[in-house]
Short mmCIF file of C-alpha atoms in Angstrom, two decimals:
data_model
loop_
_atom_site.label_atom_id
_atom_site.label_comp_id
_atom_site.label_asym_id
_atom_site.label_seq_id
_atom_site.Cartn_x
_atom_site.Cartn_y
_atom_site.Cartn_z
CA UNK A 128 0.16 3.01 12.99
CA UNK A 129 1.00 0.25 10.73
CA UNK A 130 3.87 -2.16 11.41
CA UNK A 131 5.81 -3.81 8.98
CA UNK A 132 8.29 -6.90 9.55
CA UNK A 133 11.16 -6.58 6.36
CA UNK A 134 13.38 -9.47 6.27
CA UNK A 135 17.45 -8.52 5.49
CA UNK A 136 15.93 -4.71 5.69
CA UNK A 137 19.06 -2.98 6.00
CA UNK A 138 20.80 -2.81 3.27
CA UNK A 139 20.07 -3.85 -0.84
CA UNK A 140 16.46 -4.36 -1.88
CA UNK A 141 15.44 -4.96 1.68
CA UNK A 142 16.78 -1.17 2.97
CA UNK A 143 14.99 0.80 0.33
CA UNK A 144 11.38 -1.11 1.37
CA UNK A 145 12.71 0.02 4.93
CA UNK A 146 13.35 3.66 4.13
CA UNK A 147 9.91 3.68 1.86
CA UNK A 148 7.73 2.35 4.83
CA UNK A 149 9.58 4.61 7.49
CA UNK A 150 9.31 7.55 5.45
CA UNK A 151 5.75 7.12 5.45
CA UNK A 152 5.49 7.03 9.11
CA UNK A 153 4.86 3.10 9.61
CA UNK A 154 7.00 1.30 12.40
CA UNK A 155 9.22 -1.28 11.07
CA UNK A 156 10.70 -4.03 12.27
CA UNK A 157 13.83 -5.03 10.25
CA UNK A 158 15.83 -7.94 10.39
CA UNK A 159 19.28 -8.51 9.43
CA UNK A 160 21.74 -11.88 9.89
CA UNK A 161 24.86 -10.11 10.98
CA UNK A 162 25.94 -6.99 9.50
CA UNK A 163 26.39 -5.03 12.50
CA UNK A 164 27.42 -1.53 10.59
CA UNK A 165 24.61 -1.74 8.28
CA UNK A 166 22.25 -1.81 11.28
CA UNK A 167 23.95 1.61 12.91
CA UNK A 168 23.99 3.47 9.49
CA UNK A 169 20.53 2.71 9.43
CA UNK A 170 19.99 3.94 12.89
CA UNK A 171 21.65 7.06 12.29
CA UNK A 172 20.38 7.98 9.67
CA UNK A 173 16.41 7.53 10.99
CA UNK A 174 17.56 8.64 14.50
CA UNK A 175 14.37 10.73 14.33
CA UNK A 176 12.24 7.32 14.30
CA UNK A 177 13.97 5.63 16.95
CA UNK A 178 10.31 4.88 18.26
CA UNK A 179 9.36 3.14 14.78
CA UNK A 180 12.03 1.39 14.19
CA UNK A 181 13.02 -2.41 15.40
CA UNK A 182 16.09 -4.38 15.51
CA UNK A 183 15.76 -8.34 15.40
CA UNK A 184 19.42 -10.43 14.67
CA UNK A 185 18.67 -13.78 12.77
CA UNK A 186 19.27 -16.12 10.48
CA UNK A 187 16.52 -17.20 8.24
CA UNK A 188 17.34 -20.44 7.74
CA UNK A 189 16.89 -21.31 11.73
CA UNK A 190 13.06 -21.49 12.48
CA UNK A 191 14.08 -20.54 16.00
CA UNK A 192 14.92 -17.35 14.53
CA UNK A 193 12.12 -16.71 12.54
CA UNK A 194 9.51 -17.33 15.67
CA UNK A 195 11.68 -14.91 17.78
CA UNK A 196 11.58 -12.41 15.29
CA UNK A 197 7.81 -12.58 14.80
CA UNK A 198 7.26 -12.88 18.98
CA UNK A 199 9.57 -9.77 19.20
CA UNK A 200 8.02 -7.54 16.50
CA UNK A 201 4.67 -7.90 17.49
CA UNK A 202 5.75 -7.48 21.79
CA UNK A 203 6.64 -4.57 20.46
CA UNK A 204 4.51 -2.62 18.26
CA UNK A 205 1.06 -4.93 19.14
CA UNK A 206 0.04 -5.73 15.54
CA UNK A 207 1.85 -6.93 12.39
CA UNK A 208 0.32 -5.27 9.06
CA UNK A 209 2.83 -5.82 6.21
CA UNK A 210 5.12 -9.32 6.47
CA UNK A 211 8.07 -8.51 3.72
CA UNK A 212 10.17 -11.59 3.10
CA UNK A 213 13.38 -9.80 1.20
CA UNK A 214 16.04 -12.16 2.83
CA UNK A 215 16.86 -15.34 0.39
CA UNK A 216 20.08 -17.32 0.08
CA UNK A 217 21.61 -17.38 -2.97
CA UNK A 218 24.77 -18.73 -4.19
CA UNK A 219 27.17 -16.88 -6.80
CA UNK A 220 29.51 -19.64 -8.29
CA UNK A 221 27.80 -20.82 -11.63
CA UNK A 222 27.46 -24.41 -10.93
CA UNK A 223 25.07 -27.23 -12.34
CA UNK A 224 22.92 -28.87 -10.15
CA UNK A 225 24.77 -32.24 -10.05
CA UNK A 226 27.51 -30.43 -8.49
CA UNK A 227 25.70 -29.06 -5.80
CA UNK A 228 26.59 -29.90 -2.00
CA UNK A 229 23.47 -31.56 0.24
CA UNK A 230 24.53 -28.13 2.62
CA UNK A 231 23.80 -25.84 0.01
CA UNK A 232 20.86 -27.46 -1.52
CA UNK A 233 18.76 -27.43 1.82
CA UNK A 234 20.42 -23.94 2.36
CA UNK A 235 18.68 -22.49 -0.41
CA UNK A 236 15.25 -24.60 0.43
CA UNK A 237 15.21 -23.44 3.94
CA UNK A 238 15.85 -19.87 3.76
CA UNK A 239 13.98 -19.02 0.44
CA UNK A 240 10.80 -21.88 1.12
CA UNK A 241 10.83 -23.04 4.54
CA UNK A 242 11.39 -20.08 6.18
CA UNK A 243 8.44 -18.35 4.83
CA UNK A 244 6.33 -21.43 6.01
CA UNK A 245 7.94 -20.19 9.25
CA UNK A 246 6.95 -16.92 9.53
CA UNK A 247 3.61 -17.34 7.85
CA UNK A 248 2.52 -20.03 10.24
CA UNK A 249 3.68 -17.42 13.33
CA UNK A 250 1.82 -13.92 12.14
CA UNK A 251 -1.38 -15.30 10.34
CA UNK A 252 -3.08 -16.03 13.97
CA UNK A 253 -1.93 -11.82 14.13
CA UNK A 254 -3.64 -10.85 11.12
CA UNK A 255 -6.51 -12.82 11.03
CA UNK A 256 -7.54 -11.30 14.39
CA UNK A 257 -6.99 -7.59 12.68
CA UNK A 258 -8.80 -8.69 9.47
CA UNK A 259 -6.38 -7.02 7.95
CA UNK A 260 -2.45 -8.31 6.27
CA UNK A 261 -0.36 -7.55 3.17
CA UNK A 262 2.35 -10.39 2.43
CA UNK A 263 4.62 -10.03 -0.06
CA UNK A 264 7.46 -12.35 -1.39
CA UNK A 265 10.22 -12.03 -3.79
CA UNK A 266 10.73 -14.38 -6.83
CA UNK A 267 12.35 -14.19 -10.35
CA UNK A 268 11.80 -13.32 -13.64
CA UNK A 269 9.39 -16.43 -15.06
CA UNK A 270 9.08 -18.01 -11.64
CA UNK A 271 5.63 -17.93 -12.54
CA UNK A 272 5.91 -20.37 -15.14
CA UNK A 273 8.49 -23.09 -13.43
CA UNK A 274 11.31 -22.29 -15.96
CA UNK A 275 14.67 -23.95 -15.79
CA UNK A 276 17.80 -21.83 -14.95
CA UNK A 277 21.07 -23.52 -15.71
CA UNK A 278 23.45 -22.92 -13.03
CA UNK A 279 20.53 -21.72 -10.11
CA UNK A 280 18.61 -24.62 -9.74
CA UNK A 281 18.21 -24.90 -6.10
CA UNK A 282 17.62 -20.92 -5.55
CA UNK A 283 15.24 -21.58 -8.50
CA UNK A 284 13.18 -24.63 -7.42
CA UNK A 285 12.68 -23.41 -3.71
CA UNK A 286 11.62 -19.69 -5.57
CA UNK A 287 9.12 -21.46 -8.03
CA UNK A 288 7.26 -23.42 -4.81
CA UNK A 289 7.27 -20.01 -3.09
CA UNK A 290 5.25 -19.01 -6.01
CA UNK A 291 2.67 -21.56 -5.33
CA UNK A 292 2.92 -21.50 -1.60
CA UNK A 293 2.36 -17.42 -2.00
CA UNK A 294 -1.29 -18.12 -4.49
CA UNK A 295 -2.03 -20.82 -1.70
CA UNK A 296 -1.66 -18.27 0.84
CA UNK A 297 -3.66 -15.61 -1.48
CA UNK A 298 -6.64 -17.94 -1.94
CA UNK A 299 -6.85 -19.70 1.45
CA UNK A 300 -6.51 -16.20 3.67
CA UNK A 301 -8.81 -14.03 1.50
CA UNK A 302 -11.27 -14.09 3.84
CA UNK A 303 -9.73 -12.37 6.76
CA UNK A 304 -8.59 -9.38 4.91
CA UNK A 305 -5.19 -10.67 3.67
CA UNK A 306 -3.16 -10.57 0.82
CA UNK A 307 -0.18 -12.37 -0.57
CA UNK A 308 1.74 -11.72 -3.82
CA UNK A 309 5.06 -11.80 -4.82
CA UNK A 310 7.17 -9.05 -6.73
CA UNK A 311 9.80 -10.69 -9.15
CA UNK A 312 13.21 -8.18 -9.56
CA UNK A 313 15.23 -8.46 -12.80
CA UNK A 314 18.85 -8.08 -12.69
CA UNK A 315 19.44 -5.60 -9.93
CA UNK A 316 23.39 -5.75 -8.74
CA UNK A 317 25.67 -4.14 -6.71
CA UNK A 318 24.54 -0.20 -5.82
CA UNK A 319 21.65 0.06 -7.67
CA UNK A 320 20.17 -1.99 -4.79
CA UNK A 321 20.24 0.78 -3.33
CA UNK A 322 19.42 3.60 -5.62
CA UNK A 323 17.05 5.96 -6.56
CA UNK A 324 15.07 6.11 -9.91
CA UNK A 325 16.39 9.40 -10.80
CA UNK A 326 20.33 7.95 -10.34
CA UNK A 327 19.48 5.18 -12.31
CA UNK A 328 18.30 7.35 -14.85
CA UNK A 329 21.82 9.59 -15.58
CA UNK A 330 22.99 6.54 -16.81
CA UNK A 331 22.39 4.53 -20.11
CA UNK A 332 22.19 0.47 -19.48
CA UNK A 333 22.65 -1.11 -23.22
CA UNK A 334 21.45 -4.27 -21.46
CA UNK A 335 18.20 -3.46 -20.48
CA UNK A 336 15.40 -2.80 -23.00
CA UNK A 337 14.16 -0.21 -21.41
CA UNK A 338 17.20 1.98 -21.09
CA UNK A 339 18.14 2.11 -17.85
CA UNK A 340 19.08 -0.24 -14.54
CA UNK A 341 16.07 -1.46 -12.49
CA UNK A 342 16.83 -0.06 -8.57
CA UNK A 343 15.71 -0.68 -5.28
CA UNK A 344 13.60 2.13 -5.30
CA UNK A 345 11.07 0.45 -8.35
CA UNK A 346 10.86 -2.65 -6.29
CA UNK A 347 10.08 -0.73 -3.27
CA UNK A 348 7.40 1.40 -5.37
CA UNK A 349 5.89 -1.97 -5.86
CA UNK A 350 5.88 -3.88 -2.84
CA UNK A 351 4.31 -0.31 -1.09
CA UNK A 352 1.75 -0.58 -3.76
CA UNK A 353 0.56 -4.03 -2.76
CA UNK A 354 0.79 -2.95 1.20
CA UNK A 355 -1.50 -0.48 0.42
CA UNK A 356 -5.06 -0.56 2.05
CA UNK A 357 -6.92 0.30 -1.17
CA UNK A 358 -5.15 -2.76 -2.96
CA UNK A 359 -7.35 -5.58 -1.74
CA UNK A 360 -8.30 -6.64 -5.17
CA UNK A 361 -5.05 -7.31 -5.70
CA UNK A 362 -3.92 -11.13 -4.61
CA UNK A 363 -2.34 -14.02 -5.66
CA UNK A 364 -0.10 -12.35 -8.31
CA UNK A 365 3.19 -11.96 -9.71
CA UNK A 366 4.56 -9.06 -10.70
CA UNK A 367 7.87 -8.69 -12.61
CA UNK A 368 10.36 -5.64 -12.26
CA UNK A 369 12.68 -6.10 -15.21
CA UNK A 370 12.72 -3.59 -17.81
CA UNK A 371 12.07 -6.08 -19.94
CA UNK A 372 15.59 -7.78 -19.39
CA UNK A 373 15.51 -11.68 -20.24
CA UNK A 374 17.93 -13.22 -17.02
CA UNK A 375 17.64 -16.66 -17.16
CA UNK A 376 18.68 -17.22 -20.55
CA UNK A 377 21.97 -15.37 -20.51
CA UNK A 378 24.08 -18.58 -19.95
CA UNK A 379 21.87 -21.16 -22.50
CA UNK A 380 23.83 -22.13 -25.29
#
């Protein structure tokens, strides 16, 4: 039985990868920071796979945390297959980087950079002995090519050196069987975290070029894609989810 570790896997993006992996009868271990209600819907609602499913409280910019969560999962279910990292920081208020705090710069570094260091470091000794792993991070639209974004420059910058630390990972673990890409959202908000494909559908988004919202469900699609055993050939990339929706130049003048 595969075994999946989904960082912030109960609820936006993070649940839907959750609910994918579940549904196909893989044990997952899902982490969460503190949303205690989030965690018992979730339980509820996948009482039925109360043997598949795994509970681990952190915070992901605390490498304590990060270990623990990897030493738990794997006491657990004896392997580690897929390593998901869906948690990131990220910080609202449009602000320039000058007006950044030091808190929130290293913030943003640790739990969108470091912290996959972190957890990479702890389950690679795991899946090098199975010869088999699928690692997938999350990024932005253009990460790829080290844009500027006015007003997210530290989410940015610790997103674009994920991208290189995720090809790094690609090229330097080929040889045991794993793979590491990263799957790039577009401008996913609110419930359409969430959603279906079919919900998003019913309703017409003006703002996207191709018609309708992007949901949790197509980045789910994706990252289940890349998990997959038959997608070896596949490392080292970057995939963007966006309709086609340009989202870092809405506030260039």
């Amino acid at each position: 039985m595969r075994h999946a570790i989904v960082t912030a896997g109960t609820k936006g993006l993070g649940k839907k990868v959750t609910e994918r992996f579940l549904d196909k009868g893989y044990a997952v271990t899902v982490h969460y920071r503190s949303d205690i209600q989030a965690v018992e819907a979730l339980k509820e609602a996948y009482r039925h796979c109360h043997d598949r499913l795994h509970f681990v409280q952190g915070d992901v910019t605390n490498k304590e945390d990060l270990v623990r969560l990897v030493d738990e999962a794997f006491a657990t279910f004896g392997r580690i297959d897929y390593l998901i990292h869906n948690a990131g920081p990220y910080i609202f208020e449009r602000k320039k980087l000058a007006d950044y705090t030091d808190d929130e710069w290293y913030e943003m570094i640790e739990g969108n950079l470091s912290a996959m260091f972190h957890l990479f470091k702890r389950v690679v000794p795991i899946m090098r002995n199975q010869r088999f792993g699928r690692i997938v991070t999350y990024g932005f639209q253009g990460a790829d090519h080290a844009p500027g974004w006015m007003y997210r420059s530290a989410f940015s910058a610790a997103k674009v050196g994920l991208v290189s630390l995720t090809k790094t990972i690609a090229l330097e673990e080929a040889e045991y069987g794993i793979t590491a890409n990263m799957v790039c959202p577009g401008n996913i908000i609110g419930e359409m975290k969430e959603a279906t494909i079919a919900y998003a559908r019913q309703m017409k988004d003006d703002m996207t070029p191709i018609g309708r919202s992007g949901t949790g469900e197509d980045i789910a699609r994706v990252v289940e894609f890349l998990c997959d055993d038959l997608s070896d050939m596949i490392t080292g990339t970057v995939i963007e989810v966006t309709g086609g929706l340009d989202v870092i130049h809405r506030y260039r003048k």
